[in-house]
XYZ file of C-alpha atoms in Angstrom:
744
model
C -13.253 -52.041 49.942
C -15.137 -49.000 48.304
C -13.688 -45.708 47.234
C -16.169 -42.782 47.217
C -14.063 -40.628 44.674
C -11.016 -41.602 43.055
C -9.084 -39.003 40.829
C -6.682 -40.098 38.340
C -4.808 -37.993 35.422
C -6.991 -37.679 32.334
C -10.079 -39.311 33.886
C -13.282 -38.176 35.361
C -13.706 -38.803 39.192
C -14.521 -42.571 39.725
C -16.526 -44.414 42.169
C -14.918 -47.824 42.827
C -15.392 -51.084 44.870
C -14.123 -54.585 45.097
C -15.069 -57.741 47.156
C -12.815 -60.863 47.422
C -11.941 -63.652 49.669
C -9.032 -66.031 49.681
C -5.825 -67.202 51.356
C -2.545 -65.211 51.518
C -1.894 -64.657 47.638
C -4.647 -66.908 46.332
C -7.684 -64.630 45.930
C -11.103 -64.985 44.382
C -12.371 -61.588 43.083
C -16.064 -61.966 43.634
C -16.750 -58.415 42.120
C -14.741 -55.434 40.841
C -16.671 -52.200 39.754
C -15.878 -48.740 38.387
C -18.253 -46.114 37.493
C -18.389 -42.347 36.545
C -21.423 -40.480 35.010
C -21.771 -42.105 31.622
C -19.414 -44.942 32.318
C -19.593 -48.333 34.103
C -17.311 -51.373 34.264
C -17.673 -54.629 36.124
C -15.394 -57.809 36.497
C -14.913 -60.996 38.421
C -12.085 -63.772 38.437
C -9.184 -65.135 40.202
C -5.501 -64.374 40.800
C -2.676 -66.103 42.474
C 0.920 -65.232 42.982
C 3.838 -67.697 43.381
C 7.467 -65.916 43.631
C 7.893 -63.786 40.602
C 5.035 -64.906 38.681
C 1.426 -63.815 38.714
C -1.453 -65.913 37.108
C -5.088 -65.845 36.973
C -8.399 -65.900 35.095
C -10.979 -63.324 34.027
C -14.348 -64.974 34.294
C -16.577 -61.924 33.988
C -16.031 -58.313 32.275
C -18.588 -55.990 31.004
C -18.146 -52.246 29.771
C -21.572 -50.958 29.722
C -20.930 -47.804 27.405
C -19.235 -50.011 24.821
C -21.904 -52.677 25.123
C -19.253 -55.291 25.415
C -19.134 -58.408 27.588
C -16.641 -61.170 27.968
C -17.564 -64.142 25.640
C -15.491 -66.898 27.543
C -13.116 -66.975 30.414
C -9.579 -65.832 29.580
C -6.456 -66.889 31.335
C -3.250 -64.740 31.699
C 0.175 -65.202 33.245
C 2.780 -62.680 34.112
C 6.460 -63.154 35.109
C 9.462 -60.986 35.878
C 12.987 -61.109 36.922
C 13.571 -64.662 35.241
C 16.462 -62.986 33.362
C 17.923 -59.446 33.970
C 15.733 -57.004 32.011
C 13.378 -59.681 30.835
C 9.694 -59.987 31.500
C 6.876 -62.236 30.298
C 3.025 -61.871 29.619
C 0.819 -64.416 28.119
C -2.928 -63.788 27.424
C -5.102 -66.387 26.056
C -7.801 -65.203 23.726
C -9.583 -62.264 25.353
C -12.883 -61.868 23.502
C -15.527 -59.235 24.085
C -18.594 -59.176 22.078
C -21.766 -56.896 21.715
C -24.564 -56.042 19.317
C -22.682 -55.924 16.065
C -19.346 -55.104 17.634
C -16.200 -56.989 18.856
C -12.848 -56.668 20.503
C -10.268 -59.305 20.691
C -6.766 -59.340 22.164
C -4.247 -62.195 22.664
C -0.570 -63.257 22.515
C 2.656 -63.916 24.313
C 5.713 -61.918 24.984
C 9.050 -62.604 26.381
C 10.266 -58.979 26.038
C 12.178 -57.980 24.197
C 13.422 -60.963 22.502
C 10.270 -62.943 21.536
C 6.698 -61.941 20.632
C 3.431 -62.960 19.091
C 0.609 -60.556 19.517
C -2.638 -59.996 17.850
C -5.643 -57.601 18.014
C -8.869 -57.254 16.091
C -11.795 -54.912 16.644
C -15.108 -54.293 14.691
C -17.594 -51.468 15.031
C -16.209 -49.760 18.004
C -17.284 -46.193 18.697
C -14.533 -44.615 20.768
C -16.708 -41.600 21.818
C -18.643 -43.921 24.122
C -15.638 -43.844 26.474
C -16.291 -39.989 26.887
C -17.928 -40.659 30.277
C -14.702 -41.965 31.542
C -12.298 -39.367 29.979
C -11.690 -35.909 31.276
C -11.753 -34.588 27.633
C -14.415 -36.099 25.598
C -13.521 -37.947 22.355
C -14.799 -37.046 18.905
C -17.140 -39.567 17.486
C -14.517 -41.911 15.834
C -15.843 -45.406 14.614
C -13.345 -48.173 14.074
C -15.147 -50.249 11.457
C -12.476 -52.987 11.272
C -9.050 -53.429 12.848
C -6.656 -56.132 12.523
C -2.969 -56.248 13.548
C -0.374 -58.651 14.533
C 3.284 -58.945 14.969
C 5.765 -61.841 15.445
C 9.529 -61.752 16.082
C 12.183 -64.093 17.592
C 15.630 -62.313 18.421
C 15.233 -60.153 15.101
C 12.990 -57.864 13.030
C 9.395 -58.239 13.479
C 6.891 -59.646 10.943
C 3.951 -57.313 11.169
C 0.863 -56.309 9.483
C -1.987 -53.641 9.798
C -5.205 -53.380 8.278
C -7.773 -50.822 9.439
C -10.795 -48.770 8.456
C -12.061 -45.876 10.455
C -14.642 -43.045 10.138
C -15.758 -39.886 11.949
C -19.000 -37.940 11.569
C -18.195 -34.818 13.676
C -16.802 -32.307 13.892
C -15.256 -33.242 10.491
C -16.702 -36.089 8.366
C -13.871 -38.367 7.131
C -12.813 -41.761 6.468
C -9.267 -43.469 6.657
C -8.118 -46.879 5.548
C -4.698 -48.337 6.079
C -3.111 -51.611 4.734
C 0.506 -52.364 5.311
C 2.853 -55.271 5.987
C 6.463 -55.181 7.133
C 9.460 -57.626 7.665
C 13.279 -57.804 7.459
C 13.254 -56.654 4.018
C 11.219 -53.365 4.802
C 7.660 -52.116 4.886
C 5.288 -52.366 2.006
C 2.499 -49.545 2.038
C -0.316 -51.002 -0.010
C -2.764 -48.460 0.773
C -3.085 -45.361 3.073
C -5.890 -43.127 2.373
C -7.918 -40.220 4.021
C -11.171 -39.143 2.312
C -14.014 -36.629 3.059
C -17.494 -37.059 1.618
C -17.114 -36.923 -2.241
C -13.333 -36.477 -2.263
C -10.002 -38.214 -1.561
C -7.773 -35.835 0.588
C -4.597 -37.746 0.856
C -3.405 -41.043 -0.567
C 0.058 -42.862 -0.288
C 1.555 -46.053 -1.269
C 5.048 -47.761 -1.953
C 7.838 -49.505 -0.316
C 9.972 -48.018 2.679
C 13.301 -49.305 3.620
C 12.420 -49.560 7.297
C 12.115 -52.402 9.787
C 10.925 -52.752 13.366
C 13.411 -54.458 15.765
C 11.960 -54.639 19.431
C 15.139 -55.733 20.960
C 17.111 -52.552 19.853
C 15.561 -50.515 22.645
C 15.423 -46.993 21.757
C 16.383 -47.733 18.125
C 13.244 -49.572 17.530
C 12.786 -48.355 14.082
C 15.715 -48.982 11.921
C 16.349 -47.966 8.231
C 18.026 -50.159 5.560
C 20.310 -48.134 3.465
C 20.227 -50.496 0.468
C 16.834 -51.688 0.388
C 14.402 -50.465 -2.368
C 12.648 -47.217 -1.902
C 9.457 -46.491 -3.710
C 6.878 -44.052 -2.307
C 4.025 -42.110 -4.004
C 2.033 -39.638 -2.132
C -0.709 -36.950 -2.756
C -2.510 -34.573 -0.647
C -5.255 -32.041 -1.601
C -7.226 -30.947 1.618
C -10.677 -29.383 0.938
C -11.875 -26.209 2.423
C -14.052 -27.754 4.965
C -11.066 -29.807 6.329
C -8.716 -26.995 6.483
C -11.176 -24.679 8.231
C -11.623 -27.361 10.866
C -7.821 -27.789 11.292
C -7.020 -23.975 11.168
C -6.920 -23.453 15.063
C -4.113 -26.243 15.126
C -2.093 -24.940 12.143
C 0.747 -22.275 12.394
C -0.712 -20.484 9.332
C -4.047 -20.638 7.290
C -3.795 -22.083 3.810
C -6.207 -22.144 1.021
C -6.473 -25.175 -1.693
C -3.051 -26.693 -0.904
C -1.911 -29.653 -3.208
C 1.138 -31.820 -2.492
C 2.711 -34.643 -4.735
C 5.663 -36.543 -3.944
C 7.231 -39.325 -5.992
C 10.452 -40.903 -4.628
C 12.511 -44.213 -5.625
C 15.897 -45.621 -5.606
C 17.259 -46.924 -2.303
C 17.501 -45.565 1.352
C 21.170 -44.428 0.759
C 20.545 -43.031 -2.848
C 16.921 -41.833 -3.279
C 15.788 -39.812 -6.155
C 12.484 -38.245 -7.198
C 10.596 -35.138 -7.070
C 8.005 -33.204 -4.847
C 5.599 -30.333 -6.067
C 3.585 -28.192 -3.852
C 1.156 -25.440 -4.571
C -1.491 -23.197 -2.715
C -3.899 -20.559 -3.668
C -3.154 -18.477 -0.608
C -1.406 -18.506 2.716
C -2.252 -16.124 5.607
C 0.596 -15.846 8.182
C -0.285 -15.392 11.929
C -0.696 -12.037 13.581
C 2.826 -10.481 14.742
C 4.327 -7.194 15.753
C 4.786 -6.363 12.033
C 1.820 -6.601 9.511
C 2.060 -10.063 7.664
C 1.887 -9.970 3.827
C -0.788 -12.011 1.863
C 1.052 -14.857 0.045
C -0.865 -16.223 -2.957
C -0.307 -18.634 -5.883
C 2.459 -20.499 -4.236
C 4.314 -23.129 -6.466
C 7.248 -25.121 -5.531
C 9.080 -27.987 -7.365
C 11.734 -29.836 -5.576
C 13.971 -32.471 -7.414
C 15.907 -34.961 -5.290
C 19.022 -36.946 -6.153
C 21.646 -38.815 -4.314
C 23.840 -35.748 -4.631
C 21.652 -32.805 -3.807
C 18.074 -31.362 -3.332
C 17.215 -28.747 -5.853
C 14.509 -26.239 -5.865
C 14.110 -25.834 -9.578
C 10.836 -23.670 -9.204
C 9.826 -21.425 -6.428
C 7.284 -18.786 -6.946
C 4.720 -16.802 -5.102
C 2.706 -13.558 -5.167
C 3.461 -11.670 -2.260
C 0.859 -8.723 -1.892
C 0.216 -9.311 -5.716
C 3.890 -9.064 -6.674
C 5.842 -11.940 -8.113
C 8.689 -13.362 -5.973
C 10.953 -16.136 -7.341
C 13.203 -18.362 -5.336
C 15.706 -21.232 -6.531
C 18.162 -23.116 -4.564
C 19.981 -26.370 -3.836
C 21.225 -28.288 -0.909
C 24.106 -30.833 -1.083
C 23.150 -34.224 0.028
C 25.398 -37.280 -0.387
C 25.374 -40.555 1.468
C 26.102 -39.171 4.944
C 23.321 -36.622 4.760
C 20.690 -39.352 3.409
C 21.743 -41.637 6.087
C 21.363 -39.064 8.782
C 17.739 -38.283 7.462
C 17.046 -42.214 7.789
C 17.998 -41.888 11.400
C 16.095 -38.614 12.160
C 18.887 -36.165 11.952
C 18.195 -32.814 10.143
C 20.417 -31.866 7.132
C 22.935 -29.007 7.487
C 21.163 -25.901 6.060
C 24.229 -23.729 6.277
C 25.574 -25.581 3.043
C 22.622 -24.581 0.916
C 22.578 -21.947 -1.763
C 19.557 -19.897 -2.745
C 18.410 -16.842 -4.824
C 15.577 -14.617 -4.163
C 14.422 -12.215 -6.747
C 11.760 -9.633 -7.119
C 11.675 -7.382 -10.193
C 10.064 -3.853 -10.303
C 7.391 -4.655 -7.771
C 4.928 -1.847 -7.055
C 5.256 -0.403 -3.407
C 1.550 0.137 -3.638
C 1.106 -3.403 -2.532
C 3.176 -2.768 0.603
C 1.161 0.336 1.238
C -1.850 -1.956 1.845
C 0.119 -3.383 4.803
C 1.300 -0.060 6.218
C -1.731 2.290 5.221
C -0.989 5.104 7.646
C 2.846 5.065 6.775
C 3.514 4.366 2.927
C 1.788 6.234 0.108
C 0.992 3.775 -3.083
C 3.886 4.790 -5.209
C 7.364 3.697 -5.946
C 9.117 0.418 -7.097
C 10.988 -2.266 -5.293
C 13.740 -4.430 -6.762
C 15.158 -7.472 -4.770
C 18.085 -9.636 -5.759
C 19.510 -11.658 -2.904
C 21.760 -14.658 -3.050
C 22.407 -16.904 -0.184
C 25.967 -18.738 -0.246
C 26.969 -21.642 1.915
C 27.910 -20.676 5.465
C 24.718 -18.359 5.680
C 26.436 -15.725 3.541
C 23.811 -13.403 2.199
C 24.956 -11.200 -0.703
C 23.002 -8.885 -2.923
C 20.876 -5.697 -2.787
C 17.346 -4.282 -2.218
C 16.474 -1.084 -4.243
C 13.448 1.274 -3.754
C 12.878 4.037 -6.232
C 10.402 6.931 -6.195
C 8.725 5.923 -2.802
C 6.615 8.267 -0.680
C 5.395 8.138 2.897
C 2.118 9.375 4.418
C 2.266 12.794 6.345
C 4.361 12.102 9.214
C 2.871 14.440 11.939
C 3.311 18.232 11.078
C 6.386 17.557 9.139
C 4.324 16.113 6.242
C 5.488 13.334 4.013
C 8.955 12.150 2.957
C 9.101 12.331 -0.782
C 11.360 11.111 -3.731
C 12.750 8.282 -1.412
C 15.502 6.571 -3.398
C 17.517 3.803 -1.498
C 19.958 1.017 -1.981
C 20.458 -1.809 0.715
C 23.581 -3.891 0.351
C 23.914 -7.429 2.119
C 27.144 -8.938 3.077
C 26.879 -11.989 5.249
C 24.392 -11.386 8.362
C 24.612 -7.570 7.930
C 22.509 -5.243 5.885
C 24.158 -1.686 5.095
C 22.441 1.281 3.780
C 24.610 2.288 0.786
C 22.770 5.284 -0.505
C 19.637 7.277 0.327
C 18.022 10.253 -1.102
C 14.770 11.728 0.170
C 13.044 15.117 0.586
C 10.991 16.512 3.297
C 9.676 19.540 1.805
C 12.609 20.929 -0.328
C 15.148 19.934 2.042
C 17.368 16.836 1.376
C 17.896 14.277 4.039
C 20.643 11.686 4.306
C 20.374 8.140 5.943
C 23.271 5.846 6.837
C 23.562 2.775 8.904
C 23.069 -0.930 9.036
C 20.866 -3.770 10.250
C 21.940 -7.039 11.922
C 20.138 -10.011 10.398
C 21.894 -12.797 12.311
C 19.000 -13.391 14.572
C 15.550 -14.548 13.867
C 13.512 -11.470 14.668
C 12.270 -11.084 11.171
C 10.939 -14.771 11.052
C 8.937 -13.905 14.119
C 7.612 -10.572 12.487
C 9.659 -8.493 14.836
C 12.150 -5.615 14.087
C 15.924 -6.799 13.858
C 18.626 -4.868 15.659
C 19.724 -1.789 13.650
C 21.626 1.483 13.828
C 20.604 4.343 11.698
C 21.840 7.919 11.306
C 19.778 10.794 9.666
C 21.142 14.288 8.771
C 19.713 17.184 6.869
C 19.857 20.955 6.727
C 16.926 23.299 7.213
C 14.448 20.286 7.180
C 10.910 21.533 7.649
C 9.413 19.709 10.600
C 6.216 21.860 10.666
C 4.580 23.090 7.379
C 1.314 25.044 7.348
C 0.228 28.554 6.327
C 0.468 29.644 9.961
C 3.936 28.274 10.775
C 7.115 26.870 9.228
C 9.469 25.288 11.461
C 12.943 24.434 10.051
C 15.799 22.676 11.689
C 19.182 20.937 11.003
C 18.977 17.455 11.911
C 21.672 15.104 13.490
C 19.886 12.047 14.709
C 20.676 8.463 15.547
C 18.243 5.529 15.735
C 19.352 2.561 17.726
C 17.349 -0.875 18.077
C 18.693 -3.739 20.171
C 16.888 -6.886 21.195
C 13.974 -6.792 23.580
C 13.579 -2.862 23.699
C 11.870 -0.324 21.291
C 14.169 1.885 19.018
C 15.498 5.022 20.618
C 15.965 8.192 18.648
C 18.927 10.408 20.001
C 20.933 13.232 18.746
C 20.385 16.899 18.279
C 17.985 19.149 16.480
C 19.037 22.732 15.931
C 16.039 24.716 14.636
C 16.488 28.078 12.661
C 14.814 30.509 10.055
C 11.352 29.580 11.245
C 8.229 31.617 11.845
C 4.801 31.365 13.609
C 1.760 33.453 12.421
C -1.006 31.495 14.130
C -2.946 32.697 17.111
C -1.248 32.030 20.248
C -4.336 30.414 21.898
C -3.772 27.524 19.540
C -0.849 26.472 21.692
C -2.689 26.544 24.981
C -3.307 22.626 25.885
C -6.092 23.084 28.378
C -6.854 20.660 31.038
C -7.117 17.599 28.773
C -5.432 17.584 25.482
C -4.361 14.994 22.927
C -0.576 14.705 22.542
C -0.439 16.721 19.360
C -2.346 19.597 21.129
C 0.205 19.984 23.661
C 3.943 20.418 24.153
C 5.848 19.435 21.821
C 2.849 19.642 19.728
C 3.272 16.251 17.507
C 2.393 12.798 17.831
C 3.080 9.699 15.510
C 0.457 7.138 16.026
C 1.481 4.509 13.366
C 1.860 1.181 15.179
C 5.185 0.644 13.623
C 6.730 3.842 14.942
C 4.487 4.719 17.950
C 6.655 3.184 20.795
C 9.992 4.528 19.562
C 11.641 6.365 22.199
C 13.061 9.873 22.222
C 16.302 11.372 23.797
C 16.771 14.392 21.527
C 18.404 17.714 22.366
C 16.744 20.715 20.839
C 18.842 23.941 20.822
C 18.088 27.019 18.535
C 19.261 30.507 19.006
C 16.707 33.198 17.892
C 15.318 30.549 15.559
C 11.584 31.389 15.713
C 10.128 34.790 14.540
C 6.593 34.943 16.032
C 4.022 37.337 14.758
C 0.630 37.200 16.314
C -2.054 39.815 17.345
C -0.758 39.989 20.849
C 2.983 39.117 20.702
C 5.830 39.488 18.153
C 9.358 38.690 18.633
C 12.222 36.168 18.455
C 12.324 32.963 20.301
C 15.351 30.785 21.473
C 15.002 27.139 22.649
C 16.883 24.765 24.970
C 14.692 21.690 25.261
C 15.154 17.901 25.729
C 12.635 15.690 24.024
C 11.622 12.649 25.961
C 8.866 10.041 25.877
C 7.739 8.162 22.733
C 6.839 9.269 19.359
C 3.117 8.828 20.058
C 3.377 10.454 23.471
C 6.423 12.918 23.370
C 7.420 15.244 26.309
C 9.471 18.307 26.012
C 11.376 19.628 29.162
C 13.361 22.813 29.303
C 12.703 26.369 28.437
C 11.926 28.959 25.506
C 13.572 32.261 25.958
C 12.145 35.495 24.456
C 15.325 37.319 22.936
C 13.253 40.390 21.888
C 9.761 41.235 21.190
C 6.700 43.043 22.130
C 3.391 42.421 23.887
C 0.672 44.229 22.017
C -2.500 45.994 23.193
C -4.921 48.098 21.264
C -3.222 51.383 22.689
C 0.299 50.162 23.777
C 2.913 48.036 22.767
C 5.152 46.813 25.571
C 8.712 45.785 24.775
C 9.862 42.546 26.439
C 12.854 43.203 28.746
C 13.199 39.366 29.721
C 10.941 36.413 29.044
C 10.982 32.677 29.552
C 8.604 29.613 29.051
C 9.515 26.854 31.243
C 8.533 22.973 30.823
C 9.312 21.094 33.840
C 9.134 17.272 34.569
C 6.395 18.019 37.265
C 3.925 19.388 34.766
C 5.333 18.967 31.341
C 2.165 19.634 29.524
C 1.496 23.152 30.977
C 4.297 25.762 30.280
C 5.235 28.129 33.010
C 5.432 31.922 32.225
C 7.926 34.589 33.494
C 7.679 37.680 31.323
C 8.541 41.395 31.945
C 7.654 44.038 29.484
C 7.652 47.962 29.612
C 6.555 50.772 27.394
C 6.084 54.404 27.548
C 2.571 55.424 26.765
C 0.671 58.677 27.096
C 3.398 60.061 29.340
C 3.349 57.096 31.597
C 6.214 54.393 32.127
C 4.156 51.045 32.193
C 5.454 47.686 33.341
C 3.939 44.370 32.955
C 4.554 41.046 34.860
C 3.279 37.670 33.448
C 3.484 34.493 35.605
C 1.718 31.271 36.143
C 0.757 28.906 33.336
C 0.113 29.846 29.686
C -3.529 28.568 29.937
C -4.208 30.496 33.093
C -1.617 33.435 33.261
C -1.594 36.088 36.091
C -0.932 39.564 34.708
C 0.309 42.455 37.030
C 0.621 46.034 35.856
C 2.446 49.053 37.452
C 3.386 52.484 36.170
C 5.320 55.758 36.866
C 3.508 58.020 37.739
C 1.686 55.451 39.755
C -1.718 54.262 38.523
C -3.811 51.420 39.701
C -3.855 48.247 37.735
C -7.496 48.892 36.555
C -6.479 52.479 35.223
C -3.541 50.942 33.277
C -5.777 48.032 31.901
C -8.268 50.693 30.669
C -5.674 52.876 29.241
C -3.793 50.092 27.217
C -7.136 48.378 26.067
C -9.499 51.103 25.763
C -7.576 54.209 25.287
C -8.867 55.747 28.564
C -6.314 58.325 29.689
C -6.409 58.968 33.483
C -6.201 62.613 34.755
C -8.478 64.120 32.183
C -5.706 66.404 30.718
C -5.850 64.669 27.384
C -8.095 62.242 25.811
C -8.583 60.394 22.313
C -11.482 61.141 20.179
C -13.942 58.393 19.027
C -12.245 58.562 15.527
C -8.943 58.162 17.096
C -9.871 55.189 19.084
C -11.475 53.546 16.046
C -8.359 54.024 13.886
C -6.216 52.486 16.721
C -8.521 49.603 17.031
C -8.466 49.101 13.244
C -4.580 49.135 13.035
C -4.512 46.566 15.825
C -6.931 44.157 14.504
C -5.534 44.495 10.998
C -1.849 44.052 11.969
C -2.330 40.248 11.901
C -4.080 40.112 8.630
C -1.369 42.310 6.913
C 1.375 40.105 8.221
C -0.353 36.956 6.847
C -0.815 38.709 3.457
C 2.907 39.698 3.362
C 2.604 43.316 4.366
C 3.653 45.134 7.436
C 4.873 42.681 10.146
C 6.218 39.991 8.047
C 8.879 37.358 8.822
C 11.643 40.116 8.783
C 9.616 42.461 10.871
C 10.272 45.332 8.370
C 7.500 47.914 9.516
C 7.426 49.161 13.220
C 4.837 51.678 14.306
C 4.954 53.309 17.672
C 1.858 55.523 18.714
C 0.509 57.298 21.640
C 3.960 57.358 23.653
C 3.234 61.252 24.282
C 0.740 63.853 23.255
C 1.802 66.677 21.105
C 1.130 70.389 22.010
C -1.864 70.309 19.850
C -3.215 67.356 22.108
C -2.796 64.774 19.479
C -0.839 61.298 20.012
C 2.759 61.151 18.718
C 3.741 58.598 16.085
C 6.998 56.922 15.216
C 7.314 54.744 12.044
C 10.239 52.741 10.868
C 10.579 50.654 7.647
C 13.706 48.567 7.430
C 15.242 48.338 4.073
C 17.860 45.735 5.177
C 19.362 45.000 8.563
C 21.444 48.214 8.671
C 19.424 50.878 6.719
C 15.823 52.046 7.539
C 13.381 54.862 6.503
C 12.016 56.672 9.537
C 9.254 59.118 10.129
C 7.608 60.705 13.050
C 4.839 63.044 14.199
C 6.545 64.578 17.359
C 5.394 66.152 20.634
C 5.844 69.625 18.985
C 3.366 68.705 16.342
C 6.199 68.491 13.612
C 6.370 65.799 10.889
C 9.962 64.543 10.357
C 11.376 61.974 7.901
C 14.853 60.557 7.245
C 17.047 57.688 6.728
C 18.654 55.830 9.675
C 21.962 53.745 9.342
C 22.502 51.123 12.054
C 26.289 51.176 12.991
C 26.462 48.699 15.685
C 23.806 46.140 17.133
C 24.225 43.493 19.761
C-alpha cells in the first residue's frame, strides 16, 4: 500500500508506504516508511494477534533526521480486556543509537495498578524533528535524561534527572533532579540559567505523591507531611524581552524569593517580590507606569498577611497592606487546587498628597499639571469598599470654546461597590458648577481599562460656554451623564443660554463646503479620546439670549435647538429666531420684520435662511427677502414706489438715488461710508453699539427742504429713558428726552 499525501493534525503532509506478507493476523512487515521534506523514517518487523493480545518484534527502525537506528531487535506485547478497565503493555529494551546520541525506552504496565517504566536519552536535538512537525521547534538539546517509575497498587516511586539547553532564540540551560515516593517529593535541584547568570532556582520537599490508580486525582497532597521549599527567580533583560509577547504585561528587573516550611496542613514562610518597572497592556483608558514595586507576604497557618506593598504610580507613592484568613480548610483546598475565598480579605490602599501633574502625563489633552490627590480606601470582608478619594486645586486643559475648568475640588466616598460624589466645586470662567452622582464598581470594567457604569448630574448658572474677545456665550446648565455597560456615555438635559453677545464677523460662522466640526454648527468639538465618543441628547432653549453686533447685522436672537451626535462630531437641529434687529448697508439700515435660521436633519451643517427686513430710505419703502443657505444666500429687493433690484442695490450700497431729484455729494458719501465701517470698531472698543445697543442712528430716510439727508439719533440712558435728537425734513434741529411707557 502507498499513500501519496497523508495529512494529520500538527504534522506536515506525509508520503507513506508499507509492504508485508503473512496469513490472517500473523504478518511479516518487510518495510514501513514515512517521509516529508526534511524527515524520513523506516522500519521492519513482525506482528501477530491472538484474541485480545497483540505481540511482535521490531527488527529495524531508523530515524534519519535524528540519526538514530535500532541497536538490537525489541519485542513488545499488548493486551486488553483481561479485566474490566485494565490494559497491559510490555516493551523490552528499545535502544536507538547514533553518533554520540542515544534513546532508550522500556518497561511493563498493568494499568493502572502495576507499573515499572524507564527512559533515558543523551544528546538529542529536538529541532531535528521540525521536518515532520507543522510548527518548527526551537533548537533544544537534551543533554541527559533519565527517568523511571515503579508502583504496585499504591503510590509511585519515581525519579527524574535531566539537563537541557537551547541556543536560540534565547540561550538557556536547565537542570532538574527530583525523587518522589509515598512520603512526598524531594526536589534536590531545579535551575534555569542564561549565559553568566542563574535565572531561577528551587529546592526543598513537597508533601505530594503520585498515585496512578487514583484516576483524575493522580497527584495527591499529604496534609501532615513535611513542607520545605526555597525558590528564587530573577529573569534578565534578554529573557524578559524574548518572553514579552507571551506575557500579559511587560516587566523590568523582577525578583522573586519564596521560603516556605511547616506541613501541608499548616505552612508558614514568606514571599518577597520586586520589580523596577511594570508596563500594562494598551486599553481604552491610558495605562499608568508602575515602578519600584515592592511586596512582602508573610504566611502562617491562620492567615496570609501583606506586610509591605508599595509602588510608584506615575512617580507617586502608593502603599497597600492587607490580610487573608487561611486556616486548615483553606490550606487543604489550595493543596487540592481550590482558590481561596478572596471576599474574606481585608486591605488598605493609601496615597498621600500625590501630584496630579503625574496623571496629566496620561491625559495630556485633558488635565493640566496642577493639583493634588489623596486616596484612603479600605476593603473589608464581603468586598465592602470604604473610604474616600479627594482632589484639590485641579484644572483641565481648555475644553473646546468653553475654556478650562478651574479650581476643581472634589471628594468621592466609597461604600460597598458604590462610589458617590459627595462634594464638588469647580469654576468655568467665574461661574460655579456643581456635580453630583455615583459610580457602580461592582463589575470588572476598571480592571480591563474601561469606564465603569456611572450617573452624573451637572448644574450651573450663567456658565460661559464660549469665551473670546468676539463672543461670550453664557448658559444655565442642567445636564445628566449616564453610562451603562456596552455603550458610550450619553449627555442629556437642558441648556438655557442667556446674557450673551457676538461681535465677530458673521462670515466666521459660514461652514463652506468642507469644514471641520468646530467650524460648522454647533461650532465646537472635543477630540480627547476619553470624551470624543460621548453621545449628545441636549435641549437648547434661549429667549432673546444673544445680542449680535456685526457690520452687517445687529439684533437679538432666540434659540430652539436639539444637540445630537457625539462630542467630537456634534450636530444641532432646530432653528434660531431673530426677535429684533437690523440688516445694515452703507446707505440703509433695514429693520428685521421676521427672521429664522433653520438646521434640518437633511443638511444639518448648512443653515437655511428665511429673513424679511424693511426700511424707509430717501423716500422709498424698501423690502429685502433673504433665503437659501447662509453660505449661498439669495437676496431679493422690492420698493414702493417701485424700483428695479439693481437700482435698490445701488441706492443702499453706493448712495445712488434714482430719479435725479436729489443726490449725495462726495463728502456725504464718504462720511456715510466712514460711519458704516467704523461702527463695528466702535462697538468692539465699547462705544456706540455695545452689548446694550445704547446708540441708534438713522440717516437718509428722507431729504430736507435744503436737499440734505435727514438724521435721527437716540442714546439710551436705561431701558426706559433716552436722549433723542434729529435733523428733520424741514431743516430744523430738534433735541429732547424720551420716556418709554410700555414695550412688548
